[in-house]
Amino acid sequence: MKSGSVLLERAAPLLYWAMLIIALAILLRGHNEPGGGFIGGLVAVAASALLAIILDPAAALRRQPLAPLRLAMAGVGLTLLSGLPAVFLGLPYLTHLWSGGWSTVLLFDLGVFCAVWGTLTGYLYPLLEADPR
Amino acid sequence: MMLMLILSLSVLVAASVLLILSRDTLRLVVGLAMLGGAANLMVFLAGRPGSVLPPIIAAGAETLPAAANPLPQALVLTAIVIGFALLCFALVLIANLARQDARQDSDALRANEPVATDPIKPPVMEP
Amino acid sequence: MLLLLPILIPLAAALLAALLPARGQQMIGVAAALAQVLAAGTLLAVLPEGGRVSLMLGNWPQPYGIELVADTLSAALVLVSALLGLAVMLYSFGRDDQESATRNATTTPLMLGLLASVAAVFLAADLFNLYVWFELMLIATLGLLVGHGSARGNEAAFKYLALNLLGTLLVLVAVALIYAASGQLNFAALQVAGQWPDVAAGLRPYLGLLLLALLLKAGALPLFAWLPASYPVLPPAVLALVGGLLTKVAAYVLLRLSGQVFAVHELWLEALGWLALLTMLVGVLGAAYHWDVRRILALHIVSQVGYLLLGIALASPAAAAGTAYFAVHNILVKANLFLIAGLMFASAGHYDLRHIGGLYAARPLLAVLFLISAFSLVGVPPSTGFWGKFMLLREAFEQERYVWGGGALAVGLLTLYSMSKIWLEGFWKAHPEPAASAGAIPLPAYAAVLLLTGLILVMALYPEPFIHLAQVATAGFWHQGSGT
């Protein structure tokens, strides 16, 4: 579905990458300040939605690291894995470990990010493709 | 502040009940989403809102001044995420339903429960 | 960690299965279900008699953390649901040709997700966690209902969504109000808080809302319309899982909350008892009207939930033990009947009793398996249904609830009517279109039905350890103050 505006079509890929960088920044910022995986994921969804609406869903799909379902599954898998290191140290599952600037929370957040991005684009693309316009 | 929260909660619940009672599928889903919003507000109200101070104990301090209750916020966030996912699902579902039957009338959904023509025996449902 | 395995195994397997083709999915499904059975069995085995194990997720302290608790009741129910999971995974093993119209790539992952969330509901020890897992059960069931996105699947999912989402939202509102009134969400903390008379009085109206929402989820009388409207579109294996477990999960939560956590007002218990009686009657009468095997069985779910509610309404340790035994019996028997209905469809070509017949001559083994489960559902001695109903009815008559007990007996007779209808029309009479009867039954499907039938027979012929387990599991129930 083309929007018909040359400016929008040219700018969309650039905007997409800009929004993805912002999404990642929000994800990392969530470590100590407002932000985090869920909100970052939503921004990433907005970026994909922009491409999907201005160009078409296939174009947005090409620029995603994984297809929506796989992305969501990978995300949930990451969140499940992020709880495991604690178990090997004899702590309860999901106890998060910190070392310097790195932590298992980051892994968890990254998982949430991917899960949100995958799930919502998975809902979005079929709806856009089925649009009668 | 409290009054505003309570008023918006009442309006949300009233509007959502009105929409849920509708036979139109889209209205019903929007009504359920609004009821979800009302439920989230209710969770928020349950935590006795008032303070906007983040519940973080400053370095060196022993106690926390009157800070916001973080638990309801965590609960609301969880509930929002779940509600959001269900809303997306419901919207796709009613879009598919509308493609099958443009009336979008929940009373017209009778493929699973066909109207009986025989006064004694139920209609046969194909597998 | 052992406590988490019954949840984590199916969840991880669901993720893995979503990435594999159909054959791999089925293998993962069986392997994960087997692993879940082993984990749940070990959990039950290591529990000290009448004791409990708990785990604070993320090592957060008590009032903030999410706690998982396994006591005998929850561990036993996790084991039963895992065994059912194993049976349905076996049943769907190698059956993609026959059910390709109703199965797709998401079926096995969603079934595993459902198993994980059911186990999590059994192990949850706080109200909010309970709500979250109820929502996940709802999402997984909706995905299973939609299936390939056929018109009927969408319609069923819509009807299921409309009422069940309302139910979970009511749960959420009730949880919020209970938190506002008591400041607690954890079961143990709520139990302590409820001992203060003013807190208990403040909790009462909100508790009513919570019970109402759970009654909707359990399929009790005025709010069960979603159940017969949606269940019959599911393919047999999924139907056995969903129909066998979901309403019973809600009934378990009702039992746990009213029997152990909150002090429920006597008047409400009285109302619940009458509601249970009406639920039993309406369910069984609705089943008597129908000719479609799936609908008959779906309405019998409603009727059987009535027995569970009756056990809760009787409000005594003996009744609670009866409810627990009856729930286990009902999960196994009902699921087995759904699987047998699937096999009847596979060999006779239709679900409607007016279009099938001659199954006794064609498949004598299937006929015997059906009879065992049907007699268990009716409660013919010495079957599992008999022991369950015996425990409940003895308690009802001891409490001089003659109408409730008598009603339950009458419902048993009406159940016999439905089961003999299936027997006479489906198995005994000749097939109306003899050429149409065909279809081989693959071995794994028989193995699944045999597994469940074996469990039912063991529970029926050697009931003592199971009844003892149910009594241990519910030993502390109805002691939290006598219905203030």
XYZ file of C-alpha atoms in Angstrom:
744
model
C 0.000 0.000 0.000
C 1.796 3.104 -1.207
C 1.013 6.386 0.436
C 1.444 8.352 -2.784
C 3.798 10.899 -1.243
C 7.359 10.748 -2.517
C 8.688 12.633 0.499
C 7.172 10.179 2.939
C 8.368 7.168 0.987
C 11.917 8.496 0.851
C 11.994 9.544 4.480
C 10.385 6.433 5.913
C 13.476 4.156 5.956
C 15.559 6.904 7.554
C 12.868 7.572 10.131
C 12.692 3.840 10.766
C 16.345 3.582 11.700
C 16.176 6.777 13.746
C 13.226 5.427 15.692
C 14.941 2.084 16.232
C 17.964 3.873 17.711
C 15.658 5.808 20.021
C 13.955 2.529 20.952
C 17.307 0.981 21.868
C 18.259 4.104 23.816
C 15.014 3.837 25.791
C 15.706 0.156 26.397
C 19.172 0.861 27.809
C 18.029 3.917 29.730
C 15.525 1.744 31.558
C 18.410 0.436 33.612
C 18.303 3.325 36.071
C 15.784 5.787 34.734
C 12.268 5.727 33.281
C 12.237 3.565 30.192
C 12.799 -0.110 29.615
C 12.003 -3.039 27.388
C 8.269 -2.583 27.101
C 8.323 1.092 26.148
C 11.356 0.594 23.911
C 9.547 -2.273 22.238
C 6.512 -0.100 21.625
C 8.702 2.539 19.956
C 10.188 -0.178 17.773
C 6.659 -1.293 16.871
C 5.857 2.308 15.952
C 8.898 2.339 13.674
C 7.818 -0.884 11.967
C 4.257 0.370 11.695
C 5.502 3.538 10.004
C 7.278 1.531 7.330
C 4.393 -0.893 6.964
C 1.858 1.877 6.457
C 3.918 4.180 4.225
C 5.551 1.457 2.112
C 4.094 -1.970 2.748
C 4.260 -4.718 5.395
C 6.810 -6.709 3.383
C 9.238 -3.779 3.503
C 8.888 -3.565 7.266
C 9.294 -7.308 7.580
C 12.557 -7.247 5.601
C 14.124 -4.804 8.037
C 13.188 -6.787 11.151
C 15.831 -9.161 12.544
C 13.367 -12.094 12.668
C 9.837 -12.759 11.501
C 7.260 -11.593 14.095
C 6.428 -14.992 15.609
C 10.075 -16.025 15.872
C 11.022 -12.635 17.289
C 8.364 -12.926 19.981
C 9.400 -16.492 20.793
C 13.057 -15.471 20.984
C 12.060 -12.638 23.304
C 10.125 -14.869 25.678
C 12.984 -17.357 25.528
C 15.456 -14.650 26.560
C 13.332 -13.630 29.536
C 13.091 -17.273 30.628
C 16.866 -17.696 30.266
C 17.616 -14.517 32.206
C 16.329 -16.175 35.357
C 18.506 -19.244 35.046
C 21.984 -17.958 36.126
C 20.640 -17.337 39.620
C 19.516 -20.953 39.892
C 23.064 -22.165 39.359
C 24.203 -19.953 42.224
C 21.589 -21.495 44.479
C 19.346 -18.425 44.469
C 15.623 -18.488 43.599
C 14.703 -18.345 39.917
C 14.637 -14.837 38.409
C 16.924 -13.375 41.099
C 18.783 -10.844 39.025
C 22.553 -10.542 39.175
C 24.545 -7.381 38.688
C 28.173 -6.970 37.766
C 29.414 -3.502 36.917
C 27.155 -2.026 34.275
C 25.913 -5.429 33.125
C 23.136 -7.468 34.575
C 20.737 -10.258 33.819
C 17.975 -7.638 34.027
C 19.248 -6.291 30.719
C 18.748 -9.707 29.173
C 15.237 -9.789 30.608
C 14.490 -6.332 29.226
C 15.869 -7.245 25.833
C 13.550 -10.245 25.890
C 10.566 -8.047 26.676
C 11.633 -5.687 23.887
C 11.722 -8.497 21.330
C 8.489 -10.029 22.593
C 6.607 -6.744 22.305
C 8.104 -5.954 18.913
C 7.342 -9.414 17.552
C 3.852 -9.788 18.982
C 2.495 -6.425 17.968
C 3.958 -6.439 14.460
C 2.550 -9.943 14.158
C -0.898 -8.500 14.796
C -0.274 -5.454 12.620
C 0.969 -6.880 9.316
C -1.942 -9.236 8.596
C -4.390 -6.448 9.405
C -2.642 -4.047 7.021
C -2.434 -6.661 4.290
C -6.123 -7.386 4.627
C -6.987 -3.692 4.390
C -9.405 -3.290 1.471
C -7.990 0.113 0.444
C -7.065 14.709 42.435
C -8.897 11.910 44.207
C -12.252 13.292 43.105
C -11.056 13.473 39.520
C -9.885 9.879 39.618
C -13.162 8.716 41.082
C -15.208 10.720 38.565
C -13.261 9.414 35.595
C -13.555 5.906 36.982
C -17.342 6.208 37.224
C -17.646 7.641 33.737
C -15.436 4.876 32.341
C -17.441 2.131 34.003
C -20.777 3.629 32.942
C -19.635 4.077 29.349
C -18.156 0.596 29.184
C -21.321 -1.022 30.528
C -23.323 0.843 27.895
C -20.971 -0.329 25.149
C -20.789 -3.926 26.391
C -24.564 -4.178 26.295
C -24.492 -3.308 22.590
C -24.910 -6.032 19.969
C -22.344 -4.431 17.684
C -19.122 -6.430 17.899
C -16.796 -3.417 17.706
C -18.673 -1.590 20.459
C -18.502 -4.643 22.653
C -14.730 -4.911 22.259
C -14.238 -1.189 22.856
C -16.449 -1.493 25.921
C -14.376 -4.360 27.277
C -11.200 -2.352 26.657
C -12.681 0.584 28.554
C -13.704 -1.686 31.395
C -10.109 -2.894 31.425
C -8.995 0.716 31.741
C -11.435 1.223 34.588
C -10.113 -1.891 36.316
C -6.574 -0.566 35.991
C -7.604 2.751 37.509
C -9.216 0.795 40.315
C -5.957 -1.033 41.009
C -4.185 2.315 41.018
C -6.718 3.805 43.420
C -6.402 0.774 45.681
C -2.803 1.740 46.425
C -3.886 5.005 48.114
C -2.421 7.485 45.598
C -1.279 10.845 46.878
C 2.468 11.106 46.859
C 4.392 11.429 43.600
C 7.758 10.802 45.260
C 9.551 7.761 43.833
C 9.946 5.054 46.483
C 13.742 5.115 46.497
C 15.662 5.388 49.728
C 18.366 8.029 49.315
C 21.983 7.026 49.908
C 22.775 7.112 53.620
C 19.143 7.464 54.722
C 17.460 4.770 56.782
C 13.802 5.435 56.097
C 11.594 6.395 53.200
C 9.634 9.656 53.301
C 5.942 9.529 52.281
C 6.530 8.004 48.877
C 4.247 6.563 46.219
C 3.271 2.927 46.661
C 5.190 1.041 43.961
C 3.173 -2.194 44.147
C -0.042 -0.985 42.474
C 2.041 0.609 39.738
C 3.708 -2.693 39.010
C 0.319 -4.404 39.053
C -1.232 -1.800 36.740
C 1.648 -2.094 34.305
C 1.210 -5.860 34.171
C -2.531 -5.542 33.727
C -2.090 -2.925 30.978
C 0.256 -5.165 29.031
C -2.100 -8.122 29.261
C -5.115 -5.978 28.417
C -3.261 -4.524 25.452
C -2.449 -7.956 24.052
C -6.041 -9.103 24.471
C -7.361 -5.928 22.860
C -5.119 -6.486 19.824
C -6.351 -10.056 19.586
C -9.974 -8.986 19.899
C -9.600 -6.336 17.199
C -8.084 -8.809 14.741
C -10.819 -11.262 15.655
C -13.677 -8.858 14.987
C -11.977 -7.669 11.790
C -12.029 -11.300 10.616
C -15.618 -11.689 11.764
C -16.597 -8.535 9.881
C -15.027 -9.964 6.742
C -17.221 -13.045 7.078
C -20.408 -11.185 7.874
C -20.591 -7.446 7.305
C -23.451 -6.971 9.759
C -21.105 -7.052 12.779
C -24.090 -8.095 14.843
C -23.347 -10.514 17.663
C -26.886 -11.913 17.421
C -26.198 -12.919 13.818
C -23.336 -15.218 14.893
C -25.151 -18.529 14.662
C -22.797 -20.802 12.729
C -22.048 -22.776 15.902
C -25.508 -22.597 17.361
C -27.865 -22.872 14.378
C -31.529 -22.052 14.901
C -33.565 -25.206 15.466
C -36.152 -25.937 12.794
C -37.395 -29.205 14.271
C -39.532 -28.501 17.358
C -38.163 -31.544 19.208
C -34.668 -32.315 17.989
C -31.720 -29.932 17.681
C -30.213 -29.124 14.263
C -27.325 -31.199 12.979
C -23.969 -29.451 13.196
C -21.526 -30.591 10.545
C -18.163 -31.570 12.083
C 13.489 -24.991 41.460
C 11.538 -28.235 41.418
C 8.489 -26.107 42.067
C 9.092 -24.160 38.872
C 9.779 -27.082 36.570
C 6.119 -27.977 35.902
C 5.655 -24.402 34.641
C 8.990 -23.863 32.919
C 9.160 -27.161 31.018
C 5.971 -26.720 28.976
C 6.657 -23.005 28.520
C 10.144 -23.601 27.124
C 8.828 -26.481 25.025
C 6.104 -24.235 23.615
C 8.750 -21.745 22.483
C 10.806 -24.499 20.911
C 7.800 -26.142 19.271
C 6.734 -22.884 17.639
C 9.905 -22.995 15.575
C 9.557 -26.607 14.389
C 7.509 -28.336 11.673
C 4.463 -30.425 12.601
C 6.294 -33.699 13.219
C 8.864 -32.071 15.487
C 6.102 -30.246 17.346
C 4.380 -33.494 18.172
C 7.590 -35.055 19.446
C 8.387 -32.001 21.566
C 4.824 -32.055 22.834
C 5.002 -35.662 24.024
C 8.498 -35.200 25.477
C 7.533 -32.022 27.335
C 4.356 -33.570 28.699
C 6.328 -36.592 29.891
C 8.912 -34.323 31.532
C 6.132 -32.340 33.195
C 4.616 -35.555 34.554
C 7.991 -36.549 35.988
C 8.581 -33.106 37.509
C 5.099 -32.953 39.017
C 5.391 -36.529 40.295
C 8.713 -35.777 41.967
C 7.230 -32.637 43.480
C 4.354 -34.607 44.967
C 6.724 -37.321 46.164
C 9.144 -35.002 47.964
C 6.408 -33.055 49.723
C 6.191 -34.054 53.369
C 2.723 -35.342 54.205
C 0.483 -32.319 54.666
C 3.451 -29.985 54.272
C 4.221 -27.296 51.737
C 7.135 -25.997 49.680
C 7.384 -22.371 48.693
C 9.556 -20.296 46.402
C 9.927 -16.517 46.317
C 10.593 -15.577 42.704
C 13.493 -13.191 42.265
C 14.386 -13.460 45.962
C 12.153 -10.514 46.831
C 10.946 -10.489 50.437
C 7.447 -11.504 51.452
C 5.092 -8.545 50.943
C 6.539 -7.599 47.525
C 7.642 -10.849 45.970
C 5.658 -13.316 43.928
C 5.350 -16.537 45.847
C 4.731 -19.982 44.448
C 3.518 -22.620 46.878
C 2.986 -26.327 46.412
C 0.975 -28.216 48.983
C -0.463 -31.679 48.528
C -3.601 -30.383 46.817
C -1.845 -28.204 44.273
C 0.942 -30.718 43.599
C -1.591 -33.504 43.041
C -3.622 -31.367 40.663
C -0.493 -30.336 38.763
C 0.318 -34.028 38.377
C -3.186 -34.806 37.111
C -3.118 -31.968 34.602
C 0.320 -33.105 33.430
C -0.971 -36.673 32.973
C -3.872 -35.299 30.979
C -1.383 -33.276 28.941
C 0.559 -36.449 28.216
C -2.612 -38.225 27.100
C -3.719 -35.478 24.718
C -0.217 -35.104 23.284
C -0.131 -38.857 22.666
C -3.579 -38.696 21.130
C -2.599 -36.030 18.631
C 0.653 -37.846 17.804
C 0.625 -38.779 14.137
C -2.869 -37.566 13.421
C -2.212 -34.572 11.186
C -4.027 -36.001 8.160
C -7.363 -36.505 9.833
C -7.446 -33.245 11.651
C -5.503 -31.034 9.301
C -8.581 -28.887 8.818
C -8.678 -27.970 12.468
C -5.014 -28.092 13.464
C -2.269 -25.727 12.521
C 1.253 -24.790 13.477
C 0.196 -22.996 16.650
C -1.897 -25.800 18.141
C 0.852 -27.715 19.956
C 2.657 -24.614 21.297
C -0.621 -23.198 22.552
C -1.563 -26.490 24.202
C 1.805 -26.477 25.970
C 1.255 -22.855 26.970
C -2.117 -23.812 28.374
C -0.547 -26.643 30.380
C 2.058 -24.246 31.771
C -0.510 -21.661 32.812
C -2.793 -24.261 34.378
C 0.134 -25.573 36.447
C 0.956 -21.984 37.414
C -2.608 -21.323 38.596
C -2.395 -24.394 40.810
C 0.924 -23.202 42.252
C 0.120 -19.483 42.562
C -0.010 -18.179 46.093
C -1.187 -14.647 45.582
C -4.257 -13.120 44.022
C -2.579 -11.001 41.400
C -0.423 -13.827 40.132
C -3.603 -15.849 39.904
C -5.168 -13.164 37.715
C -2.132 -13.062 35.423
C -2.196 -16.831 34.847
C -5.941 -16.781 34.301
C -5.348 -14.248 31.548
C -2.676 -16.479 30.007
C -5.084 -19.424 30.100
C -7.623 -17.190 28.369
C -5.151 -16.141 25.660
C -4.020 -19.714 24.992
C -7.605 -20.963 24.816
C -8.582 -18.147 22.457
C -5.708 -19.042 20.159
C -6.799 -22.681 20.198
C -10.403 -21.732 19.465
C -9.487 -19.585 16.486
C -7.321 -22.349 15.028
C -7.173 -21.770 11.316
C -9.445 -18.744 11.477
C -12.501 -20.516 10.148
C -15.839 -18.738 10.490
C -16.903 -21.092 13.261
C -13.614 -20.794 15.117
C -13.784 -17.003 15.040
C -17.350 -17.034 16.226
C -16.569 -19.402 19.081
C -13.550 -17.319 20.082
C -15.639 -14.148 20.060
C -18.310 -15.606 22.323
C -15.656 -17.077 24.604
C -13.771 -13.778 24.701
C -16.787 -11.614 25.471
C -17.784 -13.441 28.647
C -14.415 -14.663 29.840
C -12.691 -11.321 29.430
C -15.487 -9.815 31.483
C -14.809 -12.517 34.061
C -11.084 -11.841 34.277
C -11.705 -8.088 34.477
C -14.052 -8.710 37.390
C -11.294 -10.786 38.987
C -8.911 -7.856 38.541
C -11.370 -5.354 40.042
C -12.001 -7.679 42.970
C -8.256 -8.145 43.485
C -7.800 -4.354 43.523
C -10.592 -3.887 46.050
C -9.332 -6.689 48.270
C -5.886 -5.110 48.185
C -7.400 -1.752 49.098
C -9.316 -3.240 52.016
C -6.591 -5.442 53.451
C -3.278 -4.255 51.999
C -2.391 -7.845 51.137
C -2.410 -10.074 48.089
C -0.597 -13.140 49.361
C -2.872 -16.017 50.421
C -1.140 -16.626 53.745
C -1.110 -12.912 54.574
C -4.769 -12.550 53.603
C -5.607 -15.490 55.820
C -3.953 -13.717 58.746
C -5.489 -10.326 57.900
C -8.949 -11.879 57.665
C -8.808 -12.821 61.326
C -9.341 -9.182 62.304
C -13.123 -8.752 62.456
C -13.206 -5.295 60.828
C -10.903 -6.342 57.968
C -13.041 -9.430 57.423
C -16.196 -7.311 57.359
C -14.584 -4.853 54.938
C -13.505 -7.675 52.652
C -16.931 -9.282 52.416
C -18.488 -7.366 49.467
C -15.302 -7.584 47.402
C -15.015 -11.263 48.112
C -18.504 -11.634 46.637
C -17.314 -10.015 43.416
C -14.343 -12.367 43.265
C -16.523 -15.427 43.826
C -18.952 -14.234 41.142
C -16.142 -13.847 38.614
C -14.803 -17.311 39.461
C -18.291 -18.806 39.141
C -18.434 -17.360 35.625
C -15.106 -19.000 34.827
C -16.255 -22.281 36.336
C -19.384 -22.291 34.176
C -21.975 -22.029 36.963
C -25.611 -21.524 36.224
C -26.557 -18.141 34.850
C -23.206 -17.510 33.208
C -22.297 -20.740 31.440
C -23.548 -19.809 27.945
C -19.995 -19.328 26.659
C -19.162 -22.987 27.284
C -21.505 -24.878 24.931
C -21.171 -22.023 22.414
C -17.433 -22.388 22.023
C -16.150 -25.818 23.068
C -17.667 -27.940 20.265
C -15.539 -26.301 17.549
C -12.292 -27.591 19.062
C -10.597 -30.702 17.646
C -10.858 -33.695 20.037
C -7.397 -33.560 21.614
C -7.670 -29.832 22.329
C -11.250 -30.259 23.483
C -10.174 -32.907 25.975
C -7.490 -30.600 27.373
C -9.624 -27.461 27.494
C -12.874 -29.145 28.516
C -11.146 -31.386 31.023
C -9.187 -28.679 32.778
C -10.395 -25.104 32.569
C -13.633 -25.113 34.523
C -12.045 -27.386 37.110
C -9.198 -24.900 37.537
C -11.717 -22.189 38.400
C -13.465 -24.577 40.800
C -10.102 -25.344 42.436
C -9.489 -21.632 42.963
C -12.968 -21.283 44.471
C -12.234 -24.167 46.834
C -8.839 -22.787 47.795
C -10.079 -19.236 48.383
C -13.286 -20.043 50.218
C -11.963 -23.081 52.055
C -8.588 -21.821 53.148
C -7.961 -18.131 52.533
C -11.153 -16.211 53.225
C -13.974 -16.716 55.667
C -17.052 -16.874 53.477
C -20.388 -15.837 54.913
C -22.835 -18.671 55.656
C -25.560 -17.039 53.589
C -23.329 -17.127 50.526
C -22.558 -20.772 51.070
C -26.279 -21.441 51.269
C -26.789 -19.547 47.992
C -23.868 -21.401 46.428
C -25.441 -24.721 47.368
C -28.719 -23.929 45.625
C -26.840 -22.522 42.666
C -24.865 -25.779 42.514
C -28.080 -27.791 42.471
C -29.544 -25.673 39.652
C -26.275 -25.833 37.703
C -26.303 -29.632 37.902
C -29.911 -29.838 36.764
C -29.731 -27.316 33.935
C -26.509 -28.808 32.595
C -27.821 -32.346 32.552
C -31.181 -31.360 31.073
C -29.445 -29.356 28.349
C -27.342 -32.410 27.566
C -30.477 -34.549 27.335
C -31.768 -32.337 24.514
C -28.694 -32.565 22.320
C -27.670 -35.230 19.827
C -24.176 -34.026 19.035
C -21.728 -35.988 21.218
C -19.515 -32.948 21.750
C -22.453 -30.830 22.907
C -23.767 -33.566 25.196
C -20.362 -33.823 26.856
C -19.868 -30.037 26.975
C -23.156 -29.592 28.831
C -22.197 -32.409 31.173
C -19.174 -30.289 32.142
C -21.631 -27.692 33.435
C -23.537 -30.374 35.300
C -20.371 -31.815 36.879
C -19.186 -28.371 37.964
C -22.382 -28.331 40.011
C -21.079 -31.236 42.102
C -17.829 -29.383 42.757
C -19.745 -26.283 43.815
C -21.926 -28.444 46.051
C -18.786 -29.750 47.740
C -17.607 -26.185 48.334
C -20.999 -25.085 49.633
C -21.046 -27.910 52.197
C -18.031 -26.209 53.814
C -16.436 -28.995 55.806
C -13.116 -30.855 55.601
C -14.899 -34.039 54.524
C -16.704 -32.192 51.740
C -13.466 -30.523 50.674
C -11.793 -33.935 50.410
C -14.757 -35.145 48.359
C -14.475 -32.106 46.092
C -10.771 -32.707 45.533
C -11.319 -36.390 44.695
C -14.272 -35.532 42.481
C -12.256 -32.870 40.625
C -9.496 -35.358 39.815
C -12.057 -37.976 38.754
C -13.867 -35.469 36.603
C -10.741 -34.121 34.866
C -9.708 -37.644 33.852
C -13.137 -39.040 32.955
C -14.364 -36.010 31.057
C -11.163 -35.705 29.051
C -11.277 -39.426 28.284
C -14.851 -39.145 27.045
C -13.875 -36.285 24.744
C -11.015 -38.366 23.348
C -13.389 -41.316 22.860
C -15.810 -38.975 21.083
C -12.926 -38.099 18.773
C -12.305 -41.790 18.086
C -16.031 -42.330 17.494
C -15.879 -39.552 14.914
C -12.792 -41.066 13.338
C -14.420 -44.480 12.945
C -18.052 -43.537 12.223
C -17.654 -40.262 10.346
C -19.928 -37.922 12.287
C -20.438 -36.426 15.737
C -24.223 -36.366 15.509
C -25.778 -39.503 16.973
C -28.453 -39.534 14.249
C -25.763 -40.095 11.626
C -23.664 -42.771 13.276
C -24.117 -46.229 14.735
C -22.819 -49.767 14.709
C -19.697 -48.901 16.679
C -20.080 -51.854 19.047
C -19.790 -54.299 16.153
C -17.042 -52.334 14.421
C -14.899 -51.416 17.443
C -15.637 -53.547 20.516
C -12.578 -52.257 22.393
C -13.731 -48.678 21.940
C -17.165 -49.690 23.209
C -15.668 -51.171 26.390
C -13.520 -48.080 26.931
C -16.560 -45.855 26.473
C -18.593 -47.896 28.934
C -15.921 -47.633 31.627
C -15.770 -43.847 31.332
C -19.524 -43.442 30.954
C -20.201 -45.527 34.075
C -17.607 -43.451 35.920
C -19.333 -40.243 34.876
C -22.698 -41.613 36.014
C -21.264 -42.926 39.279
C -22.079 -46.627 39.074
C -20.283 -48.475 41.893
C -17.402 -49.154 42.053
C -16.288 -46.359 39.740
C -14.421 -43.124 40.445
C -17.642 -41.161 40.067
C -19.246 -43.395 42.685
C -16.539 -42.733 45.274
C -16.552 -38.997 44.568
C -20.323 -38.688 44.746
C -20.425 -40.977 47.783
C -18.072 -38.683 49.693
C -20.064 -35.601 48.724
C -23.518 -37.109 49.300
C -22.636 -38.643 52.658
C -21.531 -35.198 53.815
C -24.687 -33.603 52.390
C -26.952 -36.054 54.230
C -24.914 -35.739 57.412
C -25.476 -31.987 57.307
C -29.175 -32.711 56.704
C -29.119 -31.115 53.276
C -31.581 -33.648 51.921
C -32.697 -31.560 48.923
C -29.130 -30.979 47.766
C -28.187 -34.617 48.192
C -31.400 -35.887 46.611
C -30.978 -33.493 43.697
C -27.460 -34.740 43.123
C -28.748 -38.340 43.066
C -31.454 -37.435 40.542
C -28.880 -35.722 38.350
C -26.893 -38.952 38.400
C -29.899 -40.750 36.906
C -30.274 -38.110 34.205
C -26.581 -38.496 33.399
C -27.290 -42.183 32.893
C -29.945 -41.180 30.353
C -27.438 -39.173 28.267
C -24.802 -41.878 28.444
C -27.248 -44.595 27.447
C -28.362 -42.400 24.562
C -24.796 -42.274 23.279
C -24.492 -46.029 23.843
C -27.760 -46.981 22.126
C -27.482 -44.560 19.218
C -23.764 -44.562 18.637
C -22.704 -48.085 19.543
C -25.742 -50.358 19.506
C -27.991 -49.427 16.583
C -26.830 -50.205 13.034
C -25.014 -47.486 11.119
C -27.582 -45.529 9.052
C -25.165 -45.155 6.122
C -23.048 -48.340 6.335
C -20.758 -47.305 3.477
C -19.700 -44.171 5.332
C -18.142 -45.996 8.264
C -14.416 -46.201 7.783
C -11.250 -44.714 9.195
C -8.511 -46.530 11.031
C -7.550 -45.430 14.534
C -3.817 -44.853 14.953
C -2.120 -46.660 17.810
C -1.003 -43.565 19.808
C -4.605 -42.391 20.015
C -5.644 -45.722 21.515
C -2.654 -45.533 23.855
C -3.846 -42.143 25.108
C -7.346 -43.422 25.842
C -5.925 -46.562 27.446
C -3.659 -44.449 29.660
C -6.573 -42.383 30.951
C -8.827 -45.426 31.300
C -6.076 -47.192 33.247
C -5.800 -44.245 35.631
C -9.567 -44.190 36.068
C -9.649 -47.927 36.785
C -6.846 -47.696 39.347
C -8.600 -44.816 41.072
C -11.874 -46.759 41.025
C -10.742 -50.207 42.130
C -8.080 -49.113 44.584
C -9.481 -45.806 45.868
C -8.116 -45.853 49.392
C -4.726 -44.118 48.800
C -6.375 -41.523 46.573
C -9.089 -40.737 49.099
C -6.427 -40.570 51.792
C -4.423 -38.163 49.623
C -7.511 -35.992 49.104
C -8.098 -35.951 52.873
C -4.480 -34.992 53.549
C -4.628 -32.320 50.853
C -7.665 -30.639 52.342
C -6.951 -31.294 56.012
C -6.536 -27.618 56.900
C -9.640 -26.467 55.055
C -12.601 -24.713 56.666
C -10.738 -23.954 59.859
C -10.146 -20.241 59.289
C -12.986 -19.083 61.531
C -16.535 -20.285 61.192
C -18.080 -18.085 58.544
C -17.951 -14.751 60.298
